[in-house]
Short mmCIF file of C-alpha atoms in Angstrom, two decimals:
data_model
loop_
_atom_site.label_atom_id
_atom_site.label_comp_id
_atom_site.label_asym_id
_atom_site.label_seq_id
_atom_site.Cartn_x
_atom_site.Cartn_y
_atom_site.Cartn_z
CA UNK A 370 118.03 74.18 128.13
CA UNK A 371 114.88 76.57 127.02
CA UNK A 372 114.98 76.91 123.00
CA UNK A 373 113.34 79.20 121.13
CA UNK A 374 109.71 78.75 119.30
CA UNK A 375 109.78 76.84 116.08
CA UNK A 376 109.77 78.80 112.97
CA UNK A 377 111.88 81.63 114.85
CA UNK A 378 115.13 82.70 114.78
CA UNK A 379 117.90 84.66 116.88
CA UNK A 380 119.20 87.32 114.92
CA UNK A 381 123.00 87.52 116.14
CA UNK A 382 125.57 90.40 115.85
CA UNK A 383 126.76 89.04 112.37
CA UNK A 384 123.38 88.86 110.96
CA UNK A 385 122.18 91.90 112.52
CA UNK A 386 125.06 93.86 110.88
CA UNK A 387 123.77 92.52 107.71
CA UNK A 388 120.27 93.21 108.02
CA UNK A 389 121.20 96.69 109.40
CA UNK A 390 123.08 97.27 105.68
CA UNK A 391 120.06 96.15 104.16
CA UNK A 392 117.39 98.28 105.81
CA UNK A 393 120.49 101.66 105.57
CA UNK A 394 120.22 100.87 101.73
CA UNK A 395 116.40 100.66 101.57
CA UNK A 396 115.89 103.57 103.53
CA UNK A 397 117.94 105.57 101.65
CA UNK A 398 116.42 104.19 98.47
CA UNK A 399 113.01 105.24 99.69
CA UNK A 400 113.90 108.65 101.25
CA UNK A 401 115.33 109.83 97.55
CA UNK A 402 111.69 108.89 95.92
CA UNK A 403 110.24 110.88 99.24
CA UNK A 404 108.76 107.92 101.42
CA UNK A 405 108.45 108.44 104.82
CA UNK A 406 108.92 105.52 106.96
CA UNK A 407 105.99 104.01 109.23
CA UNK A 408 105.38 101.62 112.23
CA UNK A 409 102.05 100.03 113.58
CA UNK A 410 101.39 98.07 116.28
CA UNK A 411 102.57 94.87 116.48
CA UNK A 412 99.01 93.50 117.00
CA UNK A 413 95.64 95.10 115.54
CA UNK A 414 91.95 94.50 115.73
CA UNK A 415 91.41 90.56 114.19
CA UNK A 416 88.39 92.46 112.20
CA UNK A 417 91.07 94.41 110.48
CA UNK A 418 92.85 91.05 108.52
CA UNK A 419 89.04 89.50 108.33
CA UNK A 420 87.93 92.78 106.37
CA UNK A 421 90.86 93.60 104.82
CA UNK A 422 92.18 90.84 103.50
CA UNK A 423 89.33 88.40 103.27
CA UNK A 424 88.37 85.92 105.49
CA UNK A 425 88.23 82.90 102.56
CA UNK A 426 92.51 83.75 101.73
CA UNK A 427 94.89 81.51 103.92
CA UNK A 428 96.52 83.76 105.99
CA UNK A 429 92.98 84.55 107.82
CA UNK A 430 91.60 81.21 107.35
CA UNK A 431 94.98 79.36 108.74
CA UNK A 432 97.63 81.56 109.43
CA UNK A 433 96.60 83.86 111.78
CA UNK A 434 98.11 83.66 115.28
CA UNK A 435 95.02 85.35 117.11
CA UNK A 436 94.26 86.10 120.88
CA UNK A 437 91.90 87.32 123.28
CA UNK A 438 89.27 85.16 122.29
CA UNK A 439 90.10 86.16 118.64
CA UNK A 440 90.04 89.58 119.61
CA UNK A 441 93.67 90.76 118.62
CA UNK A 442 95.85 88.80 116.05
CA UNK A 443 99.81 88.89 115.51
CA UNK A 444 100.28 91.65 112.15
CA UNK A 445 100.32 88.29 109.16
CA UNK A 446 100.70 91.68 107.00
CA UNK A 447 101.35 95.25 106.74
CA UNK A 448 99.28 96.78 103.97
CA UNK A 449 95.58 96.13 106.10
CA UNK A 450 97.55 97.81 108.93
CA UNK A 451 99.18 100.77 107.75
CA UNK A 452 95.75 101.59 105.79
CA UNK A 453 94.42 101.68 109.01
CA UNK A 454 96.89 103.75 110.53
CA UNK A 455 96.77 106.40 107.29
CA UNK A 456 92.75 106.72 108.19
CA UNK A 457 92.98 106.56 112.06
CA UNK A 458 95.74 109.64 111.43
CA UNK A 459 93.67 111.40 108.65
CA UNK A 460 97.31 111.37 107.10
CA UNK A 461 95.17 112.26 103.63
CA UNK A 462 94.81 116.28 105.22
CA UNK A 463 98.75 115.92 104.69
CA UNK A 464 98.60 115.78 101.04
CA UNK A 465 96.78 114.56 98.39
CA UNK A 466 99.38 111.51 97.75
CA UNK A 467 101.08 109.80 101.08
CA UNK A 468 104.06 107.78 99.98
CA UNK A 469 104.76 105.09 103.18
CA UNK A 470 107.04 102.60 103.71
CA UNK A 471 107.96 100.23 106.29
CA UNK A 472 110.71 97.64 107.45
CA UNK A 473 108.47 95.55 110.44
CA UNK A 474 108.42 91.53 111.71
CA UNK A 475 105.27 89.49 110.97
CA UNK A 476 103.72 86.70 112.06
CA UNK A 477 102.14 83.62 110.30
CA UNK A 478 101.23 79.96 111.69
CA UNK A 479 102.87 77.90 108.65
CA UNK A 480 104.94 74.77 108.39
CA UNK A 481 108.85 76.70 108.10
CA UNK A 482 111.01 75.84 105.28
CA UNK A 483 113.59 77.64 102.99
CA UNK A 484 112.60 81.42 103.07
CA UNK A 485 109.48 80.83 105.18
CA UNK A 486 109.45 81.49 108.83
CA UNK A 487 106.41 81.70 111.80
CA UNK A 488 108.19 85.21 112.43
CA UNK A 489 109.93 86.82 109.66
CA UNK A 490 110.90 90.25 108.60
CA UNK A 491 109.63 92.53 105.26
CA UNK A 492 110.24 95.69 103.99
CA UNK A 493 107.17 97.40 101.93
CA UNK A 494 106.14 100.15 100.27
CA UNK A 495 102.48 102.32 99.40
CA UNK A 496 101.53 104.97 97.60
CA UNK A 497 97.66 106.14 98.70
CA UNK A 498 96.26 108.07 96.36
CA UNK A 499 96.92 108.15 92.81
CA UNK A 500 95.82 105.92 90.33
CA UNK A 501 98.31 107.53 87.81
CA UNK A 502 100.20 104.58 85.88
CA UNK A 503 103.52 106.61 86.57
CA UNK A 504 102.60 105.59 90.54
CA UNK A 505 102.39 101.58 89.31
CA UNK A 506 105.46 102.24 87.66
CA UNK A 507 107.57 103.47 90.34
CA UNK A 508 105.99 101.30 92.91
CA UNK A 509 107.62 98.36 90.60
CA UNK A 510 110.89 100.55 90.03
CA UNK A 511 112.07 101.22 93.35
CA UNK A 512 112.27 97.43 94.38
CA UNK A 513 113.86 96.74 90.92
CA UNK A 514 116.13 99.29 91.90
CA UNK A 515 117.07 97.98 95.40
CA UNK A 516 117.58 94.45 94.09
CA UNK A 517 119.84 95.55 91.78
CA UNK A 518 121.85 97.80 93.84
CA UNK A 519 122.71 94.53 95.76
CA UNK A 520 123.81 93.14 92.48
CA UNK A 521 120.82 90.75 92.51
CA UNK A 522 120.11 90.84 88.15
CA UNK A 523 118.64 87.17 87.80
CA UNK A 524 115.20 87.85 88.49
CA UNK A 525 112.47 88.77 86.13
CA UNK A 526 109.18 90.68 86.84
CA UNK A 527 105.91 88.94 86.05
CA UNK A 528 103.10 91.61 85.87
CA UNK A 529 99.35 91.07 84.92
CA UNK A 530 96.41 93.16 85.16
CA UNK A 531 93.54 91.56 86.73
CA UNK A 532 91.03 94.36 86.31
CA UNK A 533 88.67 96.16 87.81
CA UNK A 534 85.41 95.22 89.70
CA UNK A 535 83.03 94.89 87.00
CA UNK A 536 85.52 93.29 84.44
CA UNK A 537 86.92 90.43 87.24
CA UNK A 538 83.02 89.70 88.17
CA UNK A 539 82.45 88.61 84.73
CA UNK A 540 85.79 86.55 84.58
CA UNK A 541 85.34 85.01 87.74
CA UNK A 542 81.68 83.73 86.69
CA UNK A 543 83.03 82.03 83.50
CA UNK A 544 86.30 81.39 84.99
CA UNK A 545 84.11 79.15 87.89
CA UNK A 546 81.73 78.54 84.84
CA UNK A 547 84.49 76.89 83.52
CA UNK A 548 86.51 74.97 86.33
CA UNK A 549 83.01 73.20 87.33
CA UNK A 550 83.60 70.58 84.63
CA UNK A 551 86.78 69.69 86.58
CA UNK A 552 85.42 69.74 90.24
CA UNK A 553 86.19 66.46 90.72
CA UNK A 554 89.30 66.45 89.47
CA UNK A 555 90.82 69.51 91.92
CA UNK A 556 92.45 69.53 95.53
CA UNK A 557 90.23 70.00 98.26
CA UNK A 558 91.47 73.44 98.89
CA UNK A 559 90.87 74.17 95.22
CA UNK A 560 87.39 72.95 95.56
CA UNK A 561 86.57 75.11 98.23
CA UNK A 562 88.11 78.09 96.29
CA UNK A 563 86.07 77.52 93.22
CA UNK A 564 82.76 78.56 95.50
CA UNK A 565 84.64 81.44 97.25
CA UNK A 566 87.48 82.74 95.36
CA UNK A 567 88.35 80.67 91.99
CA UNK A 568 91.03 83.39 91.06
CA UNK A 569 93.10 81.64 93.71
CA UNK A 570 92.83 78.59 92.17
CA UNK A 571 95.28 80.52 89.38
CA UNK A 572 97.63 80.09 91.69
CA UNK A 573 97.73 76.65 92.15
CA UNK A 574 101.08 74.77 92.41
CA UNK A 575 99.85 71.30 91.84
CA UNK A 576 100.51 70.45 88.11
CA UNK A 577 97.44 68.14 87.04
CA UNK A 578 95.65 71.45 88.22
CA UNK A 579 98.03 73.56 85.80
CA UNK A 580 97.12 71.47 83.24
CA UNK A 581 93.48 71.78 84.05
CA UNK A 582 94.12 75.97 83.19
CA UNK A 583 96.19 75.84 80.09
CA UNK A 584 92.15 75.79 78.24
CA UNK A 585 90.98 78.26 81.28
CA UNK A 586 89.33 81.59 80.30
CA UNK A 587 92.36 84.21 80.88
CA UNK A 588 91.45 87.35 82.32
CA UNK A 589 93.04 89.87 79.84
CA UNK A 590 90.15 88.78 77.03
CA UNK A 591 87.60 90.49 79.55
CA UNK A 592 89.81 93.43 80.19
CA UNK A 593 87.85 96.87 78.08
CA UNK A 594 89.95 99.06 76.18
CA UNK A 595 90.69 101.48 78.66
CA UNK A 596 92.13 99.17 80.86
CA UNK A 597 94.19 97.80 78.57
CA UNK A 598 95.22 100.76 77.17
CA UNK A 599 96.24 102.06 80.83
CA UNK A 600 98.24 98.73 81.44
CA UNK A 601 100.20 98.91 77.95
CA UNK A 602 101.39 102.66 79.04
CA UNK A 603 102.52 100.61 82.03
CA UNK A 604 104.37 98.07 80.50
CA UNK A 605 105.72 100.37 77.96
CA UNK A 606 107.22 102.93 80.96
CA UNK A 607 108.75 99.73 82.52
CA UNK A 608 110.48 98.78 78.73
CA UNK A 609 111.90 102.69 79.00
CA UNK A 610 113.22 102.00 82.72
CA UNK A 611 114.83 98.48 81.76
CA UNK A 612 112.47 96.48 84.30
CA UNK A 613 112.74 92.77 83.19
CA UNK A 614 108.94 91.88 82.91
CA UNK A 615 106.79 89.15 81.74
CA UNK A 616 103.32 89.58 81.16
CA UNK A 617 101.78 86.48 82.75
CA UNK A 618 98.08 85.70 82.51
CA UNK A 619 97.32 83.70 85.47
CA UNK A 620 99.81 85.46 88.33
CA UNK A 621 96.99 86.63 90.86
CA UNK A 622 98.32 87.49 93.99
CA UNK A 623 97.46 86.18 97.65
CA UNK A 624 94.76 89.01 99.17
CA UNK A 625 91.50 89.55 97.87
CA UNK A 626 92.39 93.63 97.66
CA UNK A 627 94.20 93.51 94.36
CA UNK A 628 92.80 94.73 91.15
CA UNK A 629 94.09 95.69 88.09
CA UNK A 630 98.10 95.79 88.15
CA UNK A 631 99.41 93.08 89.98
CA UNK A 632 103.22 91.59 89.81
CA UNK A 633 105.23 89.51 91.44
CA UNK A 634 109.34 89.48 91.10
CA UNK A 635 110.44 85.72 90.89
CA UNK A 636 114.40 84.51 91.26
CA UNK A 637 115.59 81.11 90.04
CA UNK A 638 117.69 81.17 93.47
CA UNK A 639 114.89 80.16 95.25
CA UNK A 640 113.45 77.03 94.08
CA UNK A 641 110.13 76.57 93.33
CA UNK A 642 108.97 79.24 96.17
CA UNK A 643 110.65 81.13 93.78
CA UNK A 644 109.03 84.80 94.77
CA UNK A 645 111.01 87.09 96.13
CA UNK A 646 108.09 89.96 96.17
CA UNK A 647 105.15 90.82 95.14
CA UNK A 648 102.41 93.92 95.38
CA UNK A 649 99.89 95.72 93.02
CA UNK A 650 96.93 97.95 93.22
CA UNK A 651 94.07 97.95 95.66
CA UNK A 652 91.94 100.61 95.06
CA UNK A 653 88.91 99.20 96.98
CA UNK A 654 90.76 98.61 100.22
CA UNK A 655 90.66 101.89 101.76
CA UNK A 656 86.62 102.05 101.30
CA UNK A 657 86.28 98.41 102.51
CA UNK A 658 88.32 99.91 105.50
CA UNK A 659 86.20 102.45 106.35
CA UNK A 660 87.90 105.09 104.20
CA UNK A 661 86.33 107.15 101.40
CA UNK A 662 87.16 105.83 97.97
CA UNK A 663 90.92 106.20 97.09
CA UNK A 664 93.22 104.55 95.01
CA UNK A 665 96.43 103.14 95.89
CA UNK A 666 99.15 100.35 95.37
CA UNK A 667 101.76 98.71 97.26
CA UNK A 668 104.55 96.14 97.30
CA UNK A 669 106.04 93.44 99.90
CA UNK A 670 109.29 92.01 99.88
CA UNK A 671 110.83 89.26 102.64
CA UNK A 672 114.19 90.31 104.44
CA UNK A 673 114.86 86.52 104.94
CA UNK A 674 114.75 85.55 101.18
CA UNK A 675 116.34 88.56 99.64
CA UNK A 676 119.47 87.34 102.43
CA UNK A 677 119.06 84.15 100.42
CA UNK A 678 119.51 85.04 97.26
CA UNK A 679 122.58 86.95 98.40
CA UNK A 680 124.61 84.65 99.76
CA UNK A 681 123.89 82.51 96.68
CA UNK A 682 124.82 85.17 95.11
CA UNK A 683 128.48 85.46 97.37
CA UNK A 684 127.18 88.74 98.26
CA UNK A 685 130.61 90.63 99.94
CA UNK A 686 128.75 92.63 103.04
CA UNK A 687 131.29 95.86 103.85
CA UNK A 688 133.28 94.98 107.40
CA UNK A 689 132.16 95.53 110.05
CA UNK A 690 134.31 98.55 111.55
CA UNK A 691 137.14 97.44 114.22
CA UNK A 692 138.60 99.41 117.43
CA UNK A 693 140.26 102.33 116.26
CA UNK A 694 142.37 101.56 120.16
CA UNK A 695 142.45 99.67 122.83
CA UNK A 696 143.20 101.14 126.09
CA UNK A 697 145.61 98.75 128.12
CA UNK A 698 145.73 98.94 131.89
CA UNK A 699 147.67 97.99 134.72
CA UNK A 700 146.52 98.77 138.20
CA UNK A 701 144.15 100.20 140.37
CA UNK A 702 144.62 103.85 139.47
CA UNK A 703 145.73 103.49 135.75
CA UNK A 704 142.11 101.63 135.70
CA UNK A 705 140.20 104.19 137.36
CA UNK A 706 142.54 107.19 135.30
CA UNK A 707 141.90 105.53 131.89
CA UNK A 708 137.70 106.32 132.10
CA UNK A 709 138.30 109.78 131.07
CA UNK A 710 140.44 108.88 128.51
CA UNK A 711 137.74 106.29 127.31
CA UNK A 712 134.81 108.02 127.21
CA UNK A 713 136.77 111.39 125.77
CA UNK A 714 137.22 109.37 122.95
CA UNK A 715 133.94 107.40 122.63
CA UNK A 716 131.96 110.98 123.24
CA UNK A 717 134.09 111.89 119.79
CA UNK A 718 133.00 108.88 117.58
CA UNK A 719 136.20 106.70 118.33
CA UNK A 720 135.38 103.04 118.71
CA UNK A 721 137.19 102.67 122.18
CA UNK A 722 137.80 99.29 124.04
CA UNK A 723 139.12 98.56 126.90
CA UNK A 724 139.82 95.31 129.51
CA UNK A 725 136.86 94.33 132.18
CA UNK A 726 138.52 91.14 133.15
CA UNK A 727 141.46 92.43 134.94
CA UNK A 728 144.21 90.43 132.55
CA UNK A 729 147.58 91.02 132.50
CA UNK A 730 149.39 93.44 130.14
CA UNK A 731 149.99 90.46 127.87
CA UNK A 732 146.67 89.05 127.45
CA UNK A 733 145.09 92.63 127.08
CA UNK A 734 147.75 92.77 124.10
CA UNK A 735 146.45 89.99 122.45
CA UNK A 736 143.05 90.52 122.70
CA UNK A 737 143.02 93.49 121.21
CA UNK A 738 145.19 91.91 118.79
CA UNK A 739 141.97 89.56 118.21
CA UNK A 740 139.80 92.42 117.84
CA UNK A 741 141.97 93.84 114.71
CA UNK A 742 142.30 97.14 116.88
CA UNK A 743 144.08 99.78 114.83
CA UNK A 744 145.68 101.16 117.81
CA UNK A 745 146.79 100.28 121.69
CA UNK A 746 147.36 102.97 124.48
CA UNK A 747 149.42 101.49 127.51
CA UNK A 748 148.47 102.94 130.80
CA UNK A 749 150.30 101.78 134.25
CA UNK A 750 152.26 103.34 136.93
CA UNK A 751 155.06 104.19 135.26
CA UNK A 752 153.23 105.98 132.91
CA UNK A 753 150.91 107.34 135.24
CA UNK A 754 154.23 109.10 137.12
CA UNK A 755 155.79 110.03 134.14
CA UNK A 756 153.07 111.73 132.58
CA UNK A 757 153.77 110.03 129.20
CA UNK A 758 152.50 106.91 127.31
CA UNK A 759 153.09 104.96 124.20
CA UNK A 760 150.34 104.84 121.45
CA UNK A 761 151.03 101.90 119.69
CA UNK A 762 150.31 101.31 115.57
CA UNK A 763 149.16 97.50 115.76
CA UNK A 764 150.06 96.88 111.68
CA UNK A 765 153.16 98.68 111.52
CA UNK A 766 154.17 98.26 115.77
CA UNK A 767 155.18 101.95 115.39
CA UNK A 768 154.69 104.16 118.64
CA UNK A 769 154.38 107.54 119.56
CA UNK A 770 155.15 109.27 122.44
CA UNK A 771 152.29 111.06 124.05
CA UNK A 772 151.17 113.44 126.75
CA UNK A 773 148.53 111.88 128.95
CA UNK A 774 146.92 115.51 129.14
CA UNK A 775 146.81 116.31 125.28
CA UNK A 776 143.88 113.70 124.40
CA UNK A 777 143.65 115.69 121.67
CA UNK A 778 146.86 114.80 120.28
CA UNK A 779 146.06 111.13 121.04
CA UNK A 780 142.82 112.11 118.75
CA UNK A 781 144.96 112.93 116.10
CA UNK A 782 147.14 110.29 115.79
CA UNK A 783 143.99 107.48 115.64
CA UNK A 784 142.12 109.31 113.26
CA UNK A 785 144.91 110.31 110.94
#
């Protein structure tokens, strides 16, 4: 028996329905702080992830699932590609500020664990445009907001600014200047890091390399007084809106876009992969992309770990919606009779089911018992001659009398 790829998954009904109440409840989130909703090609240019997020990070160095002779690659992220989109469509004639958002599967060639699949599902969020700290702020609000409309309350925001160009160039050089005495002591991956990107090594997991940092330079010493008087308006909005935040002086994030704000949301539900999202600003990706200058700032979240955290959580999904009836047939002609009936209802928003395996009156009866249908309609001969049938009231076993030509009446009774 085929199976399917490792580091997939089958989304079933069940799990569909839940995911489905998830992306109703971020849409509508979104649509009140006027995002419209997006969707880019499942596969782009490989230049576009090499330029955009930097060939040295490990999605393009090891994660990329890439075709063509390298020509296309599998989306390993959205921001890159909806950046791309926003100049393709000159969506900047639309308005000064373009709010996007986006609920999409990506792809990434890692080893799967909790959380962490080859194909896996996010929901995001950018605002291109404004480099107004009231744009950080609700970029970080609206996932805050989401989280805890799904009573998720145990998580805290870490937030760090990691400045601008000219301020990071002179961290990085002491930051390296620094970490040199260690070189021998560090990971090979760290080691090739500290010649091509030693802000990842920040974000090391290893703890002999944690240790290493405690002495490290920290990036907010180098930060000039506007910039840290912008990022203290920030955190000072976010006390006002009751975000739980941590300032923390070595979160970097992932892609070589970020500057200045960057956060991450972390959940003790998780283990030590303990982020549930993260984002911040990327003012230079747009020009690196092609684009003219232009700020902007974005966030991430994973559809498989916020699922996670709510069934840890005992999360209580709403039901899924039964029948409201179930047409039972008997013959030929009751069969054939009962369509219009059917799809009269189903054309008027009434969940309708009926037999297709020809059973007899008594299995029909209890499957839609199974089902949990509100209602049954009994439809033979007899009925057929008479002109009348029984609508039945499955929780009470009331029935009702009805005309077989006054469907509305039928309608009625069901929706009543």
């Amino acid at each position: 028996m085929l199976q399917k790829p490792k580091g997939t998954f089958d989304i079933l009904p069940d799990e569909l329905y839940k995911r489905n109440f998830i992306y109703n409840l971020i849409r509508e989130t979104l649509s009140s702080f006027n995002f419209k909703e997006i969707l880019t090609p499942v596969f782009e240019s490989t230049e576009l992830f090499k330029r955009g997020i930097g060939e040295e990070t490990d999605i393009v160095s090891k994660e990329m699932y890439s075709f063509n002779e390298d020509k296309f690659t599998l989306r390993p992220e959205l921001t890159a590609p909806v950046i791309r989109a926003y100049l393709e469509n000159s969506l900047y004639n639309e308005s000064p500020v373009k709010k996007l958002f986006y609920i999409s599967n990506l792809f990434r060639a890692e080893r799967p664990q909790k959380g962490r699949y080859r194909e896996f599902w996010q929901f995001g969020a950018e605002i291109i445009g404004s480099d107004d700290i009231l744009s950080d702020a609700e970029i970080i609000l609206i996932p805050d907001l989401i989280l805890k409309k799904l009573g998720i309350n145990d998580f805290v925001v870490k937030i760090n600014n990691i400045g601008n160009t000219e301020e990071r160039t002179e961290y990085v050089s002491d930051l390296k200047t620094y970490l040199l005495k260690f070189e021998n002591e560090l990971s090979e991956t760290s080691k090739i890091r500290l010649y091509k990107n030693p802000l990842r090594i920040l974000d090391t997991k290893i703890e002999k390399e944690k240790d290493i940092l405690v002495n490290a330079p920290l990036i907010k010493n180098y930060l000039k007084a506007e910039t840290k008087e912008k990022f203290e308006k920030l955190l000072n909005i976010l006390q006002k809106l009751n975000v739980n935040f941590e300032q923390d002086d070595k979160l970097v994030r992932g892609l070589d876009y970020y500057s200045q704000t960057t956060f991450e949301f972390q959940s003790t539900k998780l283990g030590s992969q303990n982020a549930i999202l993260g984002g911040g600003r990327y003012d230079k990706l747009i020009e690196l992309l092609g684009g003219k200058p232009t700020p902007a700032i974005g966030f991430a979240m994973g559809i498989e770990r916020l699922l996670i955290i709510l069934e840890e959580n005992n999360f209580t999904f709403p039901k899924q919606k039964n029948p409201d009836i179930y047409i039972i047939t008997s013959g030929e002609a009751a069969k054939l009779y009962s369509l219009n009936i059917t799809n009269d209802l189903r054309s008027n928003g009434i969940i309708t089911e009926t037999d297709l395996l020809n059973r007899s009156i008594k299995s029909q009866m209890k499957e839609a018992d199974r089902l949990k249908s509100k209602f049954v309609l009994i439809l033979g001969d007899n009925e057929l001659s008479s002109g009348i049938v029984k609508l039945k009231k499955m929780d009470t076993g009331n029935e009702t009398d009805v005309e077989l030509n006054k469907i509305e009446k039928i309608k009625e009774l069901i929706t009543n």
